[in-house]
Coordinates of C-alpha atoms in Angstrom, one line a residue:
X1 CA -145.2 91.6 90.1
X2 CA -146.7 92.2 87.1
X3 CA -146.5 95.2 84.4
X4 CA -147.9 96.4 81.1
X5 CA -145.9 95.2 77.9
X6 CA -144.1 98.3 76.5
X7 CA -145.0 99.0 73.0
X8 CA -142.2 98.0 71.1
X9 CA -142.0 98.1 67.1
X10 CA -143.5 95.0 65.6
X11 CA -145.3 93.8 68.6
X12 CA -149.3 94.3 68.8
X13 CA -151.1 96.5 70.9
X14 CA -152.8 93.1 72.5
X15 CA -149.2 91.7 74.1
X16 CA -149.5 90.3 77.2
X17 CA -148.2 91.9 80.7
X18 CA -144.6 91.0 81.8
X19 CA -143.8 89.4 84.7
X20 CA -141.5 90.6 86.6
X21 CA -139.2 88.8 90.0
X22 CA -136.2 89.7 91.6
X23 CA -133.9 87.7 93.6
X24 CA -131.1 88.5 96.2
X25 CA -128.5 85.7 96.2
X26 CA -124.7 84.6 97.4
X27 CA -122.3 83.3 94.7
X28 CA -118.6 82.9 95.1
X29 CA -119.1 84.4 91.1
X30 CA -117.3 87.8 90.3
X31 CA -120.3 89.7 88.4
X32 CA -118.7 89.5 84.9
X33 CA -119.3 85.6 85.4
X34 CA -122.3 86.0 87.0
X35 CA -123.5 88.0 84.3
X36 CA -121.8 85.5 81.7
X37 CA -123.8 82.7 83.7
X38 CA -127.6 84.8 83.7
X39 CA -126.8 85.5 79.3
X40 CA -126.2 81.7 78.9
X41 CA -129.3 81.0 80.8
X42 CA -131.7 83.2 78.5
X43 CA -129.7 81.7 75.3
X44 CA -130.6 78.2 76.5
X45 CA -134.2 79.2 77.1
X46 CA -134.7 80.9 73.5
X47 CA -133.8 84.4 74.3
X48 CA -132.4 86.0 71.3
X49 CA -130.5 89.4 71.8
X50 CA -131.2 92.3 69.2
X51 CA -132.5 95.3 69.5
X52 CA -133.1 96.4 72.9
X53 CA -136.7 97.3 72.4
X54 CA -137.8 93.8 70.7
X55 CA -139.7 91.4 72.7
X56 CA -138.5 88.9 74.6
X57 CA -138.9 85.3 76.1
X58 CA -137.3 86.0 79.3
X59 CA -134.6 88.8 80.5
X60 CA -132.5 88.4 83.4
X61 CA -130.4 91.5 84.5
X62 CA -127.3 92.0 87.1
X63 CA -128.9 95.0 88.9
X64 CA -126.0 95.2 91.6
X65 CA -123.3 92.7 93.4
X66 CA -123.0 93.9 96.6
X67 CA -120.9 97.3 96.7
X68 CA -119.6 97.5 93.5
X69 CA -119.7 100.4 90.6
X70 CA -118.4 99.3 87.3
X71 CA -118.6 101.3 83.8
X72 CA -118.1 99.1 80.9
X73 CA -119.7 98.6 77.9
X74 CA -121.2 94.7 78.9
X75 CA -121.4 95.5 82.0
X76 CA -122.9 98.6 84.3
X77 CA -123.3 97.9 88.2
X78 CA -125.3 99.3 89.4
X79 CA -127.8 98.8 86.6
X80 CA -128.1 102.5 85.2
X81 CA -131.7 102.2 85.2
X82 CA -133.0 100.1 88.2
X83 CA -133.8 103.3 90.2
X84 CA -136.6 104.2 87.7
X85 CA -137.9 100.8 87.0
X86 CA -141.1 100.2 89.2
X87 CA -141.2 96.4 88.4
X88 CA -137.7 96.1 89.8
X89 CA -137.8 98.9 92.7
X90 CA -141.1 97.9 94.1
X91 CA -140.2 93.8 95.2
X92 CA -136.8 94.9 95.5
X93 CA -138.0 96.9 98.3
X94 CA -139.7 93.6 99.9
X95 CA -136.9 91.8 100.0
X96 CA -134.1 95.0 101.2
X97 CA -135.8 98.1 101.9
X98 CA -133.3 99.9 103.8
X99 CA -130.7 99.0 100.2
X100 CA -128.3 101.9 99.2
X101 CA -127.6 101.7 95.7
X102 CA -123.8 101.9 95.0
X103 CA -122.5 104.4 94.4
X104 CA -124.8 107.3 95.2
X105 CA -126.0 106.1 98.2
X106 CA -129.5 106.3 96.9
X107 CA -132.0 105.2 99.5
X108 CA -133.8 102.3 97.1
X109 CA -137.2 103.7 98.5
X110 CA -136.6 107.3 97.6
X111 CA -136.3 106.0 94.3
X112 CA -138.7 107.3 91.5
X113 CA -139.9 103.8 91.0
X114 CA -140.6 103.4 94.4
X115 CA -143.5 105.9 94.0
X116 CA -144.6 105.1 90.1
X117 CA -148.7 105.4 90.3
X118 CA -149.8 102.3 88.9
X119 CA -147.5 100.6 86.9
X120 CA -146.9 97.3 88.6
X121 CA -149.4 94.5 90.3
X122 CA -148.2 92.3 92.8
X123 CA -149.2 89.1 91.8
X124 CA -147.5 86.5 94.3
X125 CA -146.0 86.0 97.5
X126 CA -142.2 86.7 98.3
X127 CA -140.5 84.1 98.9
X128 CA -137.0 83.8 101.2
X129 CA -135.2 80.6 100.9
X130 CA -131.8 78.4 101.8
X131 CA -129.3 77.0 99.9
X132 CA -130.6 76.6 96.5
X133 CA -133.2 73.9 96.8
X134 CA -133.3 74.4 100.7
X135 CA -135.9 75.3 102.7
X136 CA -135.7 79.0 104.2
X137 CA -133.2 79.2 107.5
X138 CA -132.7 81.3 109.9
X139 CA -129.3 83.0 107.5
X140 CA -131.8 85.0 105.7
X141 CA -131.1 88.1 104.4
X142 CA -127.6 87.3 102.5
X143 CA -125.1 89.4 103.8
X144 CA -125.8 91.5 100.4
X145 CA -126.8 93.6 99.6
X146 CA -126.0 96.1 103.2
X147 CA -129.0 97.4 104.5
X148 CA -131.6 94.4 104.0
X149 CA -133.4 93.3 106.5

């Protein structure tokens, strides 16, 4: 998926588009470690964290693990805004659309990114695989989150 740059201060007019994935995965990880393991990732690619608004080389958020709600200041499951986010609702939905966000019990495709006019561009195809470097088996969806298909 695609979606238009947001205009942050210092960045031209001109930036290019984001692109945008999502991924539903198993990991013996609690999602503090997950989310250590997905900051470490972004650090080793360039990514340096200051202000929210500044661009970026690559950001990679804990939208939900499994059923849990957490309120803490590094860490907020489900992601507080993922419901509104078109770019993260809409191949979300591709991959779970019968998902319940935590919590509220939010049908994912009642959500106001779900129905965002023109926003995001799919650009590829989804893709379901295995293990990590397997080729896709017959245990797809993971068992999170409930509701996937």
């Amino acid at each position: 998926y695609e979606s238009p740059a947001e205009s942050v201060p210092g960045q031209p007019e001109s930036a290019p588009p984001f692109l945008n994935a999502v991924a539903l995965l198993r990991t013996p990880l609690a999602p503090r470690a997950l989310l250590w393991h997905l900051l470490r990732i972004e650090a080793r690619l360039g990514r340096r964290r200051q202000e929210r608004t500044t661009g970026r080389t690559l950001d990679l958020d804990l939208l939900a693990a499994g059923d849990a709600v957490i309120h803490e200041p590094a860490l907020q499951l489900p992601h507080p805004r993922l419901s509104g986010r078109a770019f993260v609702v809409r191949p979300l939905l591709e991959l779970a659309p019968g998902w319940r966000l935590p919590g509220g019990g939010e049908l994912l495709a009642d959500a106001p990114g779900a129905s965002a006019p023109g926003c995001v561009r799919r650009t590829g195809m989804v893709r379901r695989a295995g293990a990590v470097g397997g080729a896709p088996d017959d245990n797809w969806p993971p068992s999170w989150p409930s509701g996937a298909r």
